[in-house]
Short mmCIF file of C-alpha atoms and ligand atoms in Angstrom, two decimals:
data_model
loop_
_atom_site.label_atom_id
_atom_site.label_comp_id
_atom_site.label_asym_id
_atom_site.label_seq_id
_atom_site.Cartn_x
_atom_site.Cartn_y
_atom_site.Cartn_z
CA MET A 1 21.49 86.72 25.82
CA GLN A 2 23.02 83.27 25.88
CA VAL A 3 22.92 81.21 29.09
CA ILE A 4 25.90 78.85 29.32
CA ASP A 5 26.38 76.16 31.95
CA THR A 6 29.56 74.34 30.97
CA ILE A 7 33.19 75.45 30.93
CA LEU A 8 33.65 74.02 27.45
CA ALA A 9 30.71 75.99 26.00
CA MET A 10 31.89 79.14 27.79
CA ARG A 11 35.36 78.83 26.27
CA GLU A 12 33.82 78.26 22.81
CA TRP A 13 31.65 81.37 23.20
CA THR A 14 34.68 83.52 24.13
CA ALA A 15 36.68 82.09 21.21
CA GLN A 16 33.84 82.98 18.83
CA HIS A 17 33.63 86.55 20.19
CA SER A 18 37.21 87.72 19.78
CA ASP A 19 36.43 90.62 17.42
CA LYS A 20 35.75 93.08 20.28
CA PRO A 21 36.96 93.51 23.89
CA VAL A 22 35.22 91.37 26.50
CA ALA A 23 34.27 92.69 29.95
CA ALA A 24 33.15 90.42 32.79
CA VAL A 25 30.90 90.93 35.81
CA TYR A 26 31.00 88.03 38.28
CA THR A 27 28.18 87.62 40.79
CA MET A 28 26.63 85.17 43.21
CA GLY A 29 23.14 86.13 42.01
CA ALA A 30 20.43 87.78 44.18
CA LEU A 31 21.06 90.75 41.93
CA HIS A 32 20.24 94.37 42.70
CA ASP A 33 20.94 97.66 40.98
CA GLY A 34 24.53 97.65 42.25
CA HIS A 35 25.22 94.64 40.03
CA LEU A 36 23.53 96.25 37.04
CA GLU A 37 25.73 99.29 37.59
CA LEU A 38 28.77 97.02 37.14
CA VAL A 39 27.39 96.08 33.71
CA ARG A 40 26.65 99.72 32.77
CA GLN A 41 30.12 100.79 33.91
CA ALA A 42 31.72 97.93 31.99
CA ARG A 43 30.22 99.27 28.78
CA HIS A 44 31.12 102.85 29.66
CA HIS A 45 34.70 102.08 30.75
CA VAL A 46 35.60 99.93 27.76
CA SER A 47 33.98 102.28 25.23
CA ALA A 48 35.77 105.28 26.77
CA ASN A 49 39.13 103.46 26.78
CA THR A 50 39.06 101.66 23.44
CA GLY A 51 36.26 103.26 21.39
CA ALA A 52 34.79 99.74 21.01
CA HIS A 53 31.45 98.53 22.33
CA PRO A 54 32.43 95.46 24.42
CA TYR A 55 30.83 92.06 24.75
CA ILE A 56 29.68 91.61 28.31
CA ILE A 57 29.78 88.29 30.14
CA ALA A 58 28.16 87.91 33.56
CA SER A 59 28.36 84.91 35.84
CA ILE A 60 26.07 83.64 38.55
CA PHE A 61 27.69 81.13 40.89
CA VAL A 62 27.18 80.79 44.62
CA ASN A 63 30.75 79.85 45.48
CA PRO A 64 30.86 77.35 48.34
CA THR A 65 34.56 77.89 49.12
CA GLN A 66 34.09 81.48 50.27
CA PHE A 67 31.46 80.61 52.88
CA THR A 68 32.82 79.88 56.33
CA ASN A 69 29.41 78.92 57.68
CA ALA A 70 27.36 76.09 56.13
CA ASP A 71 24.11 77.70 57.24
CA ASP A 72 24.94 80.96 55.40
CA LEU A 73 25.64 78.97 52.23
CA ALA A 74 22.38 77.03 52.52
CA LYS A 75 20.38 80.21 53.17
CA TYR A 76 22.01 82.29 50.43
CA PRO A 77 19.14 83.63 48.26
CA ARG A 78 18.87 81.93 44.87
CA THR A 79 16.77 83.92 42.41
CA LEU A 80 18.01 82.69 39.02
CA GLU A 81 15.00 83.52 36.83
CA HIS A 82 14.79 87.07 38.15
CA ASP A 83 18.58 87.50 37.90
CA LEU A 84 18.56 86.43 34.25
CA GLU A 85 15.77 88.91 33.47
CA MET A 86 17.75 91.70 35.12
CA LEU A 87 20.93 90.86 33.21
CA GLY A 88 18.95 90.69 29.95
CA SER A 89 17.49 94.14 30.66
CA VAL A 90 20.96 95.75 30.65
CA GLY A 91 22.15 94.00 27.50
CA VAL A 92 24.48 91.31 28.85
CA ASP A 93 25.60 89.06 25.96
CA ALA A 94 26.30 85.80 27.81
CA VAL A 95 25.70 84.49 31.34
CA PHE A 96 27.83 81.70 32.77
CA VAL A 97 25.89 79.63 35.33
CA PRO A 98 28.10 76.64 36.17
CA SER A 99 27.27 73.91 38.68
CA VAL A 100 29.47 73.30 41.73
CA GLU A 101 30.66 70.06 40.04
CA GLN A 102 31.80 72.01 36.95
CA MET A 103 33.76 74.48 39.06
CA TYR A 104 35.17 72.03 41.60
CA PRO A 105 35.37 68.63 39.89
CA THR A 106 37.73 67.22 42.54
CA GLY A 107 35.53 68.41 45.39
CA HIS A 108 35.91 71.85 46.87
CA ALA A 109 37.69 70.72 50.03
CA ASN A 110 40.36 69.13 47.91
CA THR A 111 41.39 71.73 45.36
CA VAL A 112 44.32 73.94 44.43
CA THR A 113 43.74 77.37 45.99
CA VAL A 114 45.00 80.94 45.67
CA GLU A 115 46.47 82.30 48.93
CA PRO A 116 45.67 85.97 49.51
CA GLY A 117 48.66 86.70 51.78
CA PRO A 118 48.47 88.59 55.09
CA LEU A 119 45.68 91.00 54.07
CA GLY A 120 43.41 87.97 53.69
CA ASN A 121 43.51 87.52 57.47
CA GLU A 122 42.69 91.13 58.35
CA PHE A 123 39.35 92.94 58.64
CA GLU A 124 36.78 90.67 56.91
CA GLY A 125 39.25 87.78 57.14
CA VAL A 126 39.38 87.85 60.97
CA GLY A 127 35.96 86.35 61.57
CA ARG A 128 35.88 84.38 58.31
CA PRO A 129 39.17 82.49 58.01
CA GLY A 130 39.61 81.18 54.46
CA HIS A 131 36.95 83.49 52.99
CA PHE A 132 39.35 85.40 50.73
CA ARG A 133 41.15 82.21 49.72
CA GLY A 134 37.77 81.03 48.43
CA VAL A 135 37.07 84.35 46.69
CA LEU A 136 40.47 84.50 44.97
CA THR A 137 40.31 80.85 43.96
CA VAL A 138 36.92 81.21 42.28
CA VAL A 139 37.73 84.57 40.69
CA ASN A 140 40.95 83.09 39.31
CA LYS A 141 38.95 80.20 37.83
CA LEU A 142 36.30 82.53 36.39
CA LEU A 143 38.97 84.76 34.82
CA ASN A 144 40.65 81.70 33.28
CA ILE A 145 37.38 80.27 31.97
CA THR A 146 35.83 83.46 30.59
CA ALA A 147 39.13 85.11 29.53
CA PRO A 148 37.96 88.74 29.60
CA ASN A 149 40.04 91.84 28.88
CA TYR A 150 38.32 93.71 31.72
CA ALA A 151 36.61 92.57 34.92
CA MET A 152 34.44 94.85 37.04
CA PHE A 153 34.12 94.64 40.85
CA GLY A 154 32.22 96.87 43.27
CA GLU A 155 34.14 99.16 45.61
CA LYS A 156 31.67 98.21 48.33
CA ASP A 157 33.69 95.04 48.92
CA PHE A 158 36.87 97.08 49.03
CA GLN A 159 39.05 94.39 50.60
CA GLN A 160 37.90 91.90 47.97
CA LEU A 161 38.64 94.42 45.19
CA THR A 162 42.08 95.17 46.67
CA LEU A 163 42.98 91.48 46.89
CA ILE A 164 41.73 90.72 43.36
CA LYS A 165 43.81 93.61 41.98
CA ALA A 166 46.83 92.25 43.89
CA MET A 167 46.25 88.71 42.59
CA VAL A 168 46.01 89.85 38.97
CA ALA A 169 49.11 92.05 39.28
CA GLU A 170 51.22 89.55 41.21
CA LEU A 171 50.23 86.48 39.18
CA ASN A 172 50.80 88.46 35.95
CA MET A 173 47.31 88.00 34.57
CA PRO A 174 46.66 90.13 31.44
CA ILE A 175 43.34 91.58 32.64
CA GLU A 176 42.35 95.06 33.79
CA ILE A 177 40.45 95.01 37.08
CA VAL A 178 38.11 97.99 37.34
CA GLY A 179 36.60 99.17 40.65
CA VAL A 180 33.09 100.60 40.41
CA PRO A 181 31.81 103.13 43.00
CA THR A 182 29.19 101.88 45.44
CA VAL A 183 25.54 102.34 44.53
CA ARG A 184 23.48 103.65 47.47
CA ASP A 185 19.81 103.80 48.33
CA SER A 186 18.26 107.25 48.85
CA ASP A 187 19.10 107.14 52.61
CA GLY A 188 22.75 106.41 51.85
CA LEU A 189 22.78 102.68 52.67
CA ALA A 190 25.07 100.78 50.29
CA MET A 191 23.16 98.30 48.13
CA SER A 192 23.86 94.71 49.12
CA SER A 193 22.16 91.34 48.77
CA ARG A 194 22.31 91.21 52.60
CA ASN A 195 20.00 94.23 52.98
CA ARG A 196 17.04 91.96 52.24
CA ARG A 197 17.73 90.23 55.59
CA LEU A 198 17.13 93.46 57.55
CA SER A 199 13.81 93.92 59.33
CA GLU A 200 11.95 97.16 58.60
CA SER A 201 13.23 98.78 61.80
CA SER A 202 16.84 97.55 61.31
CA ARG A 203 16.74 98.90 57.76
CA VAL A 204 16.09 102.40 59.15
CA LEU A 205 18.90 102.07 61.72
CA ALA A 206 21.33 100.71 59.11
CA ALA A 207 21.47 104.16 57.48
CA ARG A 208 23.57 105.25 60.49
CA ILE A 209 26.46 103.19 59.07
CA PRO A 210 27.13 105.42 56.02
CA GLU A 211 26.40 108.43 58.23
CA ALA A 212 29.30 107.35 60.48
CA LEU A 213 31.63 107.12 57.47
CA ILE A 214 30.61 110.60 56.33
CA ALA A 215 31.16 111.93 59.86
CA VAL A 216 34.73 110.54 59.88
CA LYS A 217 35.46 112.00 56.45
CA GLU A 218 34.10 115.41 57.34
CA SER A 219 35.93 115.51 60.64
CA VAL A 220 39.25 114.67 58.94
CA VAL A 221 38.62 117.30 56.24
CA ARG A 222 38.11 119.85 59.05
CA GLY A 223 41.66 118.96 60.17
CA ASN A 224 40.93 116.68 63.14
CA PRO A 225 43.30 113.75 63.77
CA ILE A 226 42.03 110.41 62.40
CA ASP A 227 41.86 108.77 65.84
CA GLU A 228 39.71 111.58 67.15
CA ALA A 229 37.36 111.33 64.14
CA LEU A 230 37.07 107.55 64.55
CA ASN A 231 36.43 107.77 68.30
CA ALA A 232 33.69 110.37 67.85
CA ALA A 233 31.93 108.26 65.18
CA THR A 234 32.27 105.10 67.30
CA GLU A 235 30.73 106.89 70.29
CA GLN A 236 27.92 108.18 68.10
CA LEU A 237 27.14 104.65 66.86
CA ALA A 238 27.28 103.29 70.42
CA GLU A 239 24.18 105.36 71.16
CA THR A 240 22.24 102.87 69.00
CA PRO A 241 22.37 99.57 70.97
CA GLU A 242 20.99 97.59 68.00
CA ILE A 243 24.23 98.36 66.11
CA SER A 244 27.46 96.68 67.19
CA VAL A 245 30.59 97.83 65.40
CA ASP A 246 33.15 95.18 64.50
CA TYR A 247 35.70 97.63 63.09
CA LEU A 248 35.83 101.24 61.99
CA VAL A 249 39.26 102.10 60.59
CA VAL A 250 41.10 104.33 58.15
CA THR A 251 43.73 102.71 55.94
CA ASP A 252 45.75 103.68 52.90
CA GLU A 253 44.50 102.51 49.47
CA SER A 254 46.47 99.24 49.69
CA MET A 255 44.82 98.48 53.06
CA HIS A 256 48.23 97.56 54.42
CA ASP A 257 48.92 100.71 56.41
CA VAL A 258 47.24 103.43 58.41
CA LEU A 259 46.71 106.54 56.31
CA ALA A 260 49.29 109.25 56.93
CA ASN A 261 48.82 111.41 53.87
CA GLY A 262 46.97 111.38 50.54
CA ARG A 263 44.07 109.12 49.56
CA GLY A 264 42.80 106.22 51.60
CA ARG A 265 39.62 104.54 52.79
CA VAL A 266 37.49 104.68 55.85
CA LEU A 267 36.00 101.20 56.33
CA ILE A 268 33.34 99.83 58.64
CA ALA A 269 31.80 96.46 59.50
CA ALA A 270 28.86 96.42 61.88
CA ASN A 271 26.05 94.09 62.89
CA VAL A 272 22.57 95.53 62.85
CA GLU A 273 20.32 93.18 64.83
CA GLY A 274 22.34 90.18 63.64
CA VAL A 275 22.90 91.24 60.02
CA ARG A 276 26.53 91.99 59.27
CA LEU A 277 26.97 94.97 56.94
CA ILE A 278 30.16 96.43 55.49
CA ASP A 279 30.75 99.77 53.83
CA ASN A 280 33.58 102.17 53.00
CA MET A 281 34.27 105.57 51.49
CA ALA A 282 37.29 107.30 49.99
CA ILE A 283 39.02 109.73 52.35
CA GLU A 284 41.82 112.19 51.73
CA ILE A 285 44.34 113.82 54.03
CA LYS A 286 46.00 116.84 52.48
CA GLY A 287 49.29 118.43 53.41
CA ALA A 288 51.64 117.41 56.24
O1 PAF B 1 31.37 89.70 45.27
C1 PAF B 1 30.85 88.60 44.99
O2 PAF B 1 29.67 88.51 44.64
C2 PAF B 1 31.69 87.34 45.07
O3 PAF B 1 32.62 87.42 46.10
C3 PAF B 1 32.40 87.00 43.73
C4 PAF B 1 33.41 88.08 43.34
C5 PAF B 1 31.37 86.84 42.63
C6 PAF B 1 33.16 85.68 43.87
O4 PAF B 1 32.32 84.63 44.20
#
């Protein structure tokens, strides 16, 4: 596995590896099995679609422009050696680990940015203004630098995935964005780098978050109205004072509208003793 820290060397590597499709997995490090699943699914997806075994590029870059709180950025876990070992263990071919200066040579407060549109100000964007602008800007840069045919993103960050798909479609970028289902621990909690911030007791309580999503799904499948299902799950969560729900909603797949019919998502953001967690699941309303 080659570790590359300049844009020039990354471009050279991609140019020298044009004989097979390239799939990319972008990360901010602090890797867990959810990230490794993106790599496994990259191989599976490309092989199934093209019959070719792809080259896989990963990146590790803690992107300053998507943090809206300087303290969060400073405290973000940096575990490079361990991350590289993990990526090596799943057969990644090259890892791009640029410095902030490489990525933002004019300073990151003074750069061209990608505007996400109205969805960027909803849900996760409400409390973190500018977060999705930072995400789209860095993903756009990474796609331009690494020039993959495919790029994999976890469904756990569903709003991020939705906005990246929209950016690629609307800016006519010739890349397939592939969403990968969330990897969960045995108690159902979605894997996330943030889980390491949970105390032992909060970790146990956090499992009530996916339980709430399942409750909404099951209630809707039984034919209950969405509002009723959401209210019941919200009331259930309110019985745990350590959990404060920021939002629990059902939207269509584009996240622009409430779900009336067909496939959509039930999404939640909640704080568990000060640690903000997000999760979502697919939901389907049949008939009408
Ligand atoms: O999901 C993440 O880890 C980050 O938002 C991403 C996509 C790597 C951009 O910095």
